[in-house]
PDB file of C-alpha atoms in Angstrom:
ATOM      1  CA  UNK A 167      -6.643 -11.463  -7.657  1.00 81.00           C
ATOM      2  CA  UNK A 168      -8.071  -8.778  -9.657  1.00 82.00           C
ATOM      3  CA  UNK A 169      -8.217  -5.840  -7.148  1.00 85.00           C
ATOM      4  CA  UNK A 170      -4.483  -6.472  -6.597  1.00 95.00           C
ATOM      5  CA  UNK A 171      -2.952  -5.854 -10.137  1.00 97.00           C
ATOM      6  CA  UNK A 172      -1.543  -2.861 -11.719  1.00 98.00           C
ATOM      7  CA  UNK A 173      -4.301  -2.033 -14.270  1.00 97.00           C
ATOM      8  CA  UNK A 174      -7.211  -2.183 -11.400  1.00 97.00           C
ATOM      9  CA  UNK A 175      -5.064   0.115  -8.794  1.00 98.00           C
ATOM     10  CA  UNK A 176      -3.423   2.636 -10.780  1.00 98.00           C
ATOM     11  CA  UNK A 177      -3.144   5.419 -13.893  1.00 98.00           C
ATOM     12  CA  UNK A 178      -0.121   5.063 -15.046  1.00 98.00           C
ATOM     13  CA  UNK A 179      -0.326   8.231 -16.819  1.00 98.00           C
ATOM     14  CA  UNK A 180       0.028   9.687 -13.660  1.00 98.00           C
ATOM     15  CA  UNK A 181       3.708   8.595 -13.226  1.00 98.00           C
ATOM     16  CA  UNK A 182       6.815   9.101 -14.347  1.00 98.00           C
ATOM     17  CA  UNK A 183       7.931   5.387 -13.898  1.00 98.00           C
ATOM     18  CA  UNK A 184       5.135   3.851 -16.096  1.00 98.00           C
ATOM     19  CA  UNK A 185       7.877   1.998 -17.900  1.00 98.00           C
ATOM     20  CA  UNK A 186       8.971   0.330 -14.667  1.00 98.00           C
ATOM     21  CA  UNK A 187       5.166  -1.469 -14.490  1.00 98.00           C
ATOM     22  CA  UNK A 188       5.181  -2.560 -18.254  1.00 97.00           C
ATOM     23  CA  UNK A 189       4.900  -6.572 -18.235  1.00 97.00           C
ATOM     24  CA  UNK A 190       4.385  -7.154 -15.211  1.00 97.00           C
ATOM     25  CA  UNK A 191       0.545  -7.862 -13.648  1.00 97.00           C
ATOM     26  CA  UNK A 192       0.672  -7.182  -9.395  1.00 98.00           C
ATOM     27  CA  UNK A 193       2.934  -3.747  -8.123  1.00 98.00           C
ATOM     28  CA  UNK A 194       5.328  -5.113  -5.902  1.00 98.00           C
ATOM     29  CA  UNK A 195       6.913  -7.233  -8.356  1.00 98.00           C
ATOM     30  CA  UNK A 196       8.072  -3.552  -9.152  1.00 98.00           C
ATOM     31  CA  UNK A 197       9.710  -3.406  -5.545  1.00 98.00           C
ATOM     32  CA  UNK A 198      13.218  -5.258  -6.550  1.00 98.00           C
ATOM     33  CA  UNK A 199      13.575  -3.094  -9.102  1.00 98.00           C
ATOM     34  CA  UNK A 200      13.204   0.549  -8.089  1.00 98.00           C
ATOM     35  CA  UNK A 201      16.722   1.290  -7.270  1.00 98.00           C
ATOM     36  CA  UNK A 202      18.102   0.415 -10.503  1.00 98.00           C
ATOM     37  CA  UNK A 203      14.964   2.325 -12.383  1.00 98.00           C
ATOM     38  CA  UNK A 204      15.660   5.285 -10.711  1.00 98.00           C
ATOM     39  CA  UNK A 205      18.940   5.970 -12.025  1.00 98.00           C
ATOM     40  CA  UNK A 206      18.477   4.973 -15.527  1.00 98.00           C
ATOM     41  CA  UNK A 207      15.210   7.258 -16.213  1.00 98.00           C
ATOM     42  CA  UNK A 208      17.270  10.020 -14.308  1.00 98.00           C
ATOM     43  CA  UNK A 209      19.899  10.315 -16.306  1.00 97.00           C
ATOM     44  CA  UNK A 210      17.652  10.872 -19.072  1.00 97.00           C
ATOM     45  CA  UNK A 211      16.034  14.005 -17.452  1.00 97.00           C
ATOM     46  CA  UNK A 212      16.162  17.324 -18.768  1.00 97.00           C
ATOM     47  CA  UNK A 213      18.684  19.519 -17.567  1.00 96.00           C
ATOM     48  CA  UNK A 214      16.826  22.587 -18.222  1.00 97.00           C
ATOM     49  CA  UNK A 215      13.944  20.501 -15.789  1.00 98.00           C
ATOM     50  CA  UNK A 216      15.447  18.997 -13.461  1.00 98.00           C
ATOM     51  CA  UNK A 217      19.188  20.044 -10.976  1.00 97.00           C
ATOM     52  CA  UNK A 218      21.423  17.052 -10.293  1.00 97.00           C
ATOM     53  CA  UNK A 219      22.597  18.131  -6.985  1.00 95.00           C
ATOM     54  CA  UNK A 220      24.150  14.781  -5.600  1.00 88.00           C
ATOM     55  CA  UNK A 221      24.984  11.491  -6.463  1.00 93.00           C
ATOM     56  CA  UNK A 222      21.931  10.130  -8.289  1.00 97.00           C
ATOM     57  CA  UNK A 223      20.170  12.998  -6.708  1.00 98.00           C
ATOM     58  CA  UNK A 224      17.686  14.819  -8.990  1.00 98.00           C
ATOM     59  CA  UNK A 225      15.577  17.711  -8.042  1.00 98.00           C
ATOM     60  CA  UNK A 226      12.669  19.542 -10.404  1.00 98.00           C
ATOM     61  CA  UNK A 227      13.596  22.846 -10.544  1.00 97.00           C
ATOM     62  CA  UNK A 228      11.187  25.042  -8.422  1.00 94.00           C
ATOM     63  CA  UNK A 229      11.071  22.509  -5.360  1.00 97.00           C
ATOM     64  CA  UNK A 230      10.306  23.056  -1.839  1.00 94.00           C
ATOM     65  CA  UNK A 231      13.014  21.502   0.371  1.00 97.00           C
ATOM     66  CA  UNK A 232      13.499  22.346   3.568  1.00 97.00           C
ATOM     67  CA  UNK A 233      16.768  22.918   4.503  1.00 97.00           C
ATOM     68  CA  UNK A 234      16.663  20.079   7.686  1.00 97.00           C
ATOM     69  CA  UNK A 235      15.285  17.620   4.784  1.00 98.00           C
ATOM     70  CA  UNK A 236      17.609  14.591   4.014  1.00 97.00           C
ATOM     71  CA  UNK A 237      17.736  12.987   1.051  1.00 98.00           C
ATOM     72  CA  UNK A 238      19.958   9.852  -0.179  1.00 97.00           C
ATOM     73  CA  UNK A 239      19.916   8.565  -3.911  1.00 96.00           C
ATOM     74  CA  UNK A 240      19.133   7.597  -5.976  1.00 98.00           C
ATOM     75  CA  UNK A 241      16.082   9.889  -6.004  1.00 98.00           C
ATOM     76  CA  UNK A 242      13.658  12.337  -8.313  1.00 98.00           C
ATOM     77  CA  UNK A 243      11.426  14.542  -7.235  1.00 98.00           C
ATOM     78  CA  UNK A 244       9.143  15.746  -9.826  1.00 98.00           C
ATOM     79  CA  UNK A 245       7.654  19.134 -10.566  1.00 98.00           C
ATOM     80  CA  UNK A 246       5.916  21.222  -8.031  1.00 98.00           C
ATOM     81  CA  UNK A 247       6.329  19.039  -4.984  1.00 98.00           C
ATOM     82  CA  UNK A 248       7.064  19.940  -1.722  1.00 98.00           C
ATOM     83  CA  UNK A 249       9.410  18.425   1.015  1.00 98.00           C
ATOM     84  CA  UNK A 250       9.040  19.642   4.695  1.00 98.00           C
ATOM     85  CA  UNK A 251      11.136  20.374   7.442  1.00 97.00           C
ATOM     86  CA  UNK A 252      12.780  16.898   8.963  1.00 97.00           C
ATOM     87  CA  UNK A 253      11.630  14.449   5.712  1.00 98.00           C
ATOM     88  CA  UNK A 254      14.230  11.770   5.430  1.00 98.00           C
ATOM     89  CA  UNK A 255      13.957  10.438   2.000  1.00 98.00           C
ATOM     90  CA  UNK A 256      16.507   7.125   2.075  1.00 97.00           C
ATOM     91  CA  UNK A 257      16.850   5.757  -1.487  1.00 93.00           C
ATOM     92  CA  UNK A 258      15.353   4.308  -4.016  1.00 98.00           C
ATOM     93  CA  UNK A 259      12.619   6.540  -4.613  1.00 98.00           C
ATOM     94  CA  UNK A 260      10.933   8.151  -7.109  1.00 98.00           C
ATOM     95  CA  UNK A 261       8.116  11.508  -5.939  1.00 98.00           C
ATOM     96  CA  UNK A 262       6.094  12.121  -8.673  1.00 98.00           C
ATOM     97  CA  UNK A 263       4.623  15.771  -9.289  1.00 98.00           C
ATOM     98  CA  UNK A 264       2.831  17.655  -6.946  1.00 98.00           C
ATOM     99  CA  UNK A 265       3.648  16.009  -3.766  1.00 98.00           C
ATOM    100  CA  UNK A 266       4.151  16.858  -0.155  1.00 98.00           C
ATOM    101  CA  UNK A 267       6.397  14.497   1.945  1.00 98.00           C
ATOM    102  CA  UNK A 268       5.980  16.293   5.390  1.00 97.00           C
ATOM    103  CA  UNK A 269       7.666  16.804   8.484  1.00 96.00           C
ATOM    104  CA  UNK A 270       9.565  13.707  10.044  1.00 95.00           C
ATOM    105  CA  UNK A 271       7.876  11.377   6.999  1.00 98.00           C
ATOM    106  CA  UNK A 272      10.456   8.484   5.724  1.00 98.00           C
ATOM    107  CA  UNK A 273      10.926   7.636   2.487  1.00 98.00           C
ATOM    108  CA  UNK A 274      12.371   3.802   1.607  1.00 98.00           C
ATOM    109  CA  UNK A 275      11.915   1.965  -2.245  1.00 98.00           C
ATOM    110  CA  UNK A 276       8.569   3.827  -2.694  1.00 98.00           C
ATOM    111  CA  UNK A 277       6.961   5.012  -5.795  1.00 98.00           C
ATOM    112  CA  UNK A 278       4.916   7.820  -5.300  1.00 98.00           C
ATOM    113  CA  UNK A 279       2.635   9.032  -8.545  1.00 98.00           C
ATOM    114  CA  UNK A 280       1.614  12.496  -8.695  1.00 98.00           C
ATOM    115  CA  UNK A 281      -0.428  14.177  -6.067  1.00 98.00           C
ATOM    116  CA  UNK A 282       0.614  11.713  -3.496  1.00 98.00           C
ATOM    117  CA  UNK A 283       0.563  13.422   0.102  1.00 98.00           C
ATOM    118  CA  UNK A 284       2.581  11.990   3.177  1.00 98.00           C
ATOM    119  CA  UNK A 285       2.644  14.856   5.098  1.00 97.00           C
ATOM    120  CA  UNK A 286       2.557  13.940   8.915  1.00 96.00           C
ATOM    121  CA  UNK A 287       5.034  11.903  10.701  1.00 97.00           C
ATOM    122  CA  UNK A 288       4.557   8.931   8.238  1.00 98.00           C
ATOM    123  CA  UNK A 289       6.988   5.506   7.120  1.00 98.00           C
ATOM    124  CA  UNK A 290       6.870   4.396   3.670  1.00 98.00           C
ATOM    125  CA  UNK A 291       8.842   1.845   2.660  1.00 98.00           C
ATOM    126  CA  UNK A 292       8.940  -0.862   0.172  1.00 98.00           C
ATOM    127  CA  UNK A 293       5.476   0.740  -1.116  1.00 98.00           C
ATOM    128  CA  UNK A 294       3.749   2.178  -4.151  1.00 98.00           C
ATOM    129  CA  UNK A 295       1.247   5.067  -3.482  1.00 98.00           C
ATOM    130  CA  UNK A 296      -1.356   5.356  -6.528  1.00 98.00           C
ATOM    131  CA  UNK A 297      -2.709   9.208  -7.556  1.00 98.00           C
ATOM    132  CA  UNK A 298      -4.001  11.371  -5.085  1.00 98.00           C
ATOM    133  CA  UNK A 299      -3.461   8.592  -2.717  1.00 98.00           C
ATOM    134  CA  UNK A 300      -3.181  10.125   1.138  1.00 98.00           C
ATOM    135  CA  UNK A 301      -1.826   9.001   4.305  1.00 98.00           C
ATOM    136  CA  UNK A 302      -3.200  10.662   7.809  1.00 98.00           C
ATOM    137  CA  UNK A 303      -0.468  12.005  10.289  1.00 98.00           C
ATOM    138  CA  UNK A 304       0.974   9.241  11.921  1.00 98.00           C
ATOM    139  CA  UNK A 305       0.104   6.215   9.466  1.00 98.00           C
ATOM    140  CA  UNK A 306       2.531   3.866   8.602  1.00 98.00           C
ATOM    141  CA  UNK A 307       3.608   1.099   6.442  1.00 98.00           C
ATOM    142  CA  UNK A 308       5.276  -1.919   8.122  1.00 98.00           C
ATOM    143  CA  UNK A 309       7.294  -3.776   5.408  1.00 97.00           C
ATOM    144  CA  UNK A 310       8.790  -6.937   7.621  1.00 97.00           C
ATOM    145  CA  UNK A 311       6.955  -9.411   9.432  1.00 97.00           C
ATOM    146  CA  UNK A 312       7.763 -10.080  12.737  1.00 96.00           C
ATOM    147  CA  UNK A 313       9.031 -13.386  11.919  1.00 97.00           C
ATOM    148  CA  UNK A 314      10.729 -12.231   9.292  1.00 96.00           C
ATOM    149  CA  UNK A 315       9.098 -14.568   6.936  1.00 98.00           C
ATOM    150  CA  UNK A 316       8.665 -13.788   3.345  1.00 98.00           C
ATOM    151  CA  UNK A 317       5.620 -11.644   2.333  1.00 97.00           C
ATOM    152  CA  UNK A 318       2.133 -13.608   1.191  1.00 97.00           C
ATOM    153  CA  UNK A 319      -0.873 -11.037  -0.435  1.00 97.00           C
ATOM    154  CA  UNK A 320      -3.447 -12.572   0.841  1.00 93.00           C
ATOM    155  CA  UNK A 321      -7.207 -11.898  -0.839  1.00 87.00           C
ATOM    156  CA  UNK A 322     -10.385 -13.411  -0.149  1.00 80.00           C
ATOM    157  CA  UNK A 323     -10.431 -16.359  -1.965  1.00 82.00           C
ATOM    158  CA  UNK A 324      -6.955 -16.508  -2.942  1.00 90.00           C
ATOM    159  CA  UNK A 325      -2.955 -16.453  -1.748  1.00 95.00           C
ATOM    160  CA  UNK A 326      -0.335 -14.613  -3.792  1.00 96.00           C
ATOM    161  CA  UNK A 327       3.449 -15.809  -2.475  1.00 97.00           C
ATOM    162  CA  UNK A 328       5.259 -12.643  -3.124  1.00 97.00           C
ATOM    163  CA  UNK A 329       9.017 -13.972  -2.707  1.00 97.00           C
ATOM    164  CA  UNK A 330       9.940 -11.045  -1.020  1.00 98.00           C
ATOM    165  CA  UNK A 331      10.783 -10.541   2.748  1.00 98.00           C
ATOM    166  CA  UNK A 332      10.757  -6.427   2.530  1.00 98.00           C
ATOM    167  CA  UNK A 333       6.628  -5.300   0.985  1.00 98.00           C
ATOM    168  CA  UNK A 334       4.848  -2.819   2.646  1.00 98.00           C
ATOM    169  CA  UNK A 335       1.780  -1.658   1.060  1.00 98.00           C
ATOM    170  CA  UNK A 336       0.084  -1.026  -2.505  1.00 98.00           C
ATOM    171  CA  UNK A 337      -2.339   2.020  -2.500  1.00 98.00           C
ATOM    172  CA  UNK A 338      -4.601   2.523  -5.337  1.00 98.00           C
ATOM    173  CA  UNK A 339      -5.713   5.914  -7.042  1.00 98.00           C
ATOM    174  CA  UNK A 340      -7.349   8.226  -4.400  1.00 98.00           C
ATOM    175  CA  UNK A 341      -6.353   5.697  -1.397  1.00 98.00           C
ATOM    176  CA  UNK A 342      -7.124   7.255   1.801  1.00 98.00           C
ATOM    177  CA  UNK A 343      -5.568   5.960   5.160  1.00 98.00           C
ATOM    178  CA  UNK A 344      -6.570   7.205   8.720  1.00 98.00           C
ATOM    179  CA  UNK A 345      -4.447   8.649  11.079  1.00 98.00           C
ATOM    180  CA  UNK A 346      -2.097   6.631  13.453  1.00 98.00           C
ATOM    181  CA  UNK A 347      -3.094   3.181  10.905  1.00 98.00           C
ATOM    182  CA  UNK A 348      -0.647   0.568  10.522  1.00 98.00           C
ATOM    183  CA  UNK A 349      -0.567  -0.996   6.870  1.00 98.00           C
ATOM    184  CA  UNK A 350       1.075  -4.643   7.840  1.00 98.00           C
ATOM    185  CA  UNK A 351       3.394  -6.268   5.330  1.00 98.00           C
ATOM    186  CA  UNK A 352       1.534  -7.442   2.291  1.00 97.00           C
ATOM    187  CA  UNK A 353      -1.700  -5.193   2.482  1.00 98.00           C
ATOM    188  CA  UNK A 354      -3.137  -3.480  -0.457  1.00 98.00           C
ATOM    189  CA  UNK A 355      -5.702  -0.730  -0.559  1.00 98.00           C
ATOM    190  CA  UNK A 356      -8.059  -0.761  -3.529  1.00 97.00           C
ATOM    191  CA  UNK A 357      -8.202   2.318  -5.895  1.00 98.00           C
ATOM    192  CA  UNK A 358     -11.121   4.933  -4.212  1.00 98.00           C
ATOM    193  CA  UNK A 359     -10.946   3.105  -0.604  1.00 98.00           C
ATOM    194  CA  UNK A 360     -11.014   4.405   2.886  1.00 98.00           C
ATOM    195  CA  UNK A 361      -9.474   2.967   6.036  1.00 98.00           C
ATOM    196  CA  UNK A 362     -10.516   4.477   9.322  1.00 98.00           C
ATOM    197  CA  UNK A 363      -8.096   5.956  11.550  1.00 98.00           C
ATOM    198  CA  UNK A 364      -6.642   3.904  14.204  1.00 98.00           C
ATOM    199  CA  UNK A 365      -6.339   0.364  12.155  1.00 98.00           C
ATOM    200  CA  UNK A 366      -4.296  -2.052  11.819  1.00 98.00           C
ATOM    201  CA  UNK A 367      -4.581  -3.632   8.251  1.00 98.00           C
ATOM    202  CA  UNK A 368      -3.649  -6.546   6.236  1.00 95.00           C
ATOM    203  CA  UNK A 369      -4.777  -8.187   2.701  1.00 95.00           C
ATOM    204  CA  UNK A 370      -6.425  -6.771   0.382  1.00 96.00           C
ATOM    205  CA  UNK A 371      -9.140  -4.284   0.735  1.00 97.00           C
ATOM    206  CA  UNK A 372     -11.212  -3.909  -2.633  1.00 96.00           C
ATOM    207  CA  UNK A 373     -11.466  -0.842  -4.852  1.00 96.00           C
ATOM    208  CA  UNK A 374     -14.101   1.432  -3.540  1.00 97.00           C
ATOM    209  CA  UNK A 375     -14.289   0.341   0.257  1.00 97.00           C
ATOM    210  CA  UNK A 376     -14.293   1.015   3.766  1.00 98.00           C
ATOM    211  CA  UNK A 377     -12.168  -1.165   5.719  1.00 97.00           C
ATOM    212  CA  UNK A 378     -13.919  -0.141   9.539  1.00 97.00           C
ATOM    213  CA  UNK A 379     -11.743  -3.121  11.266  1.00 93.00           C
ATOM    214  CA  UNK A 380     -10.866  -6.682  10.438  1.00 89.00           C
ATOM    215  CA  UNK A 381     -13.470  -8.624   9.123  1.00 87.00           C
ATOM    216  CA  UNK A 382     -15.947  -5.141   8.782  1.00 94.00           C
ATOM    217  CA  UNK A 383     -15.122  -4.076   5.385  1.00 94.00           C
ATOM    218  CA  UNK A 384     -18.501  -2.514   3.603  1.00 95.00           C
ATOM    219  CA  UNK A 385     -18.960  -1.368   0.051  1.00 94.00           C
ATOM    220  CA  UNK A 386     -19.038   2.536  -0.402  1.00 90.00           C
ATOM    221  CA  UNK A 387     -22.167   2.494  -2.737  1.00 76.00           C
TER     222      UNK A 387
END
């Protein structure tokens, strides 16, 4: 499923968890793994870069964070980012450089690279968010199915059985989701795509799209 796998969605020069993608071929298979990742790379960090200011906490020096922000580790937030007034950032994350999390946005087993915004009321759980990727106030990742089932990527001409019950969405480089869209379990947004505001997603949109509503996806050029 090529518009699904690491190398076709992301620059991994553009995180600090590249190592956590080496050897493996789709993103979420990433997913099980971010927790543990998370405290291993930061206790590596620089002291002189980064402030350990809870347990498994780390914080770039110079950071934004409001003072009604919550965050739970394990956690880093990377250089120059900013995290507003009511973010609750839950675990198992890593915030790359130059972020924003915004006001009332949650924050579950995400990866974001740098230059990721959620700045508006979003959910993002279970997720990674490629460069420069952006999420429109009120768009959200759901990351169980109703049934509870486990999670199946499901392409055009082909079904990936993911194993895991908890997946919420991939975003490629430059992703762009409309506001008040719902990413359902399983979706993945191709590198330089567009979803309009107001959807409700699921599969797998290709790089360089326009996903206008199910079944009325259209090429950008």
């Amino acid at each position: 499923m090529k518009y699904a796998t690491i190398a076709e969605l992301y620059d991994l020069s553009q995180t600090m968890a590249a190592e956590l993608f080496e050897g493996k071929t789709y993103p979420w298979e990433v997913l099980p793994e971010i927790k543990a990742f998370v405290v291993k790379l930061g206790e590596t960090l620089s002291e002189d870069e980064y402030n350990k200011v809870g347990e498994n906490i780390w914080i770039a020096k110079g950071v934004s964070v409001a003072p009604t922000a919550s965050i739970t580790g394990p956690c880093i937030i990377g250089k120059g980012t900013e995290v507003r007034p009511g973010a609750f950032i839950r675990g198992s994350v890593i915030v790359g450089e130059g972020c924003v999390v915004g006001n009332s946005t949650e924050l579950k087993n995400v990866v974001l690279f740098n230059s990721v915004q959620v700045p508006h009321y979003n959910y993002v759980g279970d997720s990674i968010l490629g460069y420069k990727s952006h999420m429109g106030a009120g768009s959200i990742t759901s990351n169980v199915k109703a049934d509870k089932t486990l999670v199946v990527v499901k392409g055009e001409d082909e079904q990936i059985a993911t194993g895991l019950k908890k997946f919420g969405a991939m975003l490629g480089n430059y992703a762009e989701i409309g506001c008040n869209s719902v990413l359902n379990p399983g979706t993945v947004i191709g590198a330089h795509s567009n979803v309009y505001p107001l959807s409700s997603v699921r599969g797998v949109v290709p790089s360089e799209s326009i996903w206008k509503g199910s079944g009325n996806v259209v090429k950008k050029f």
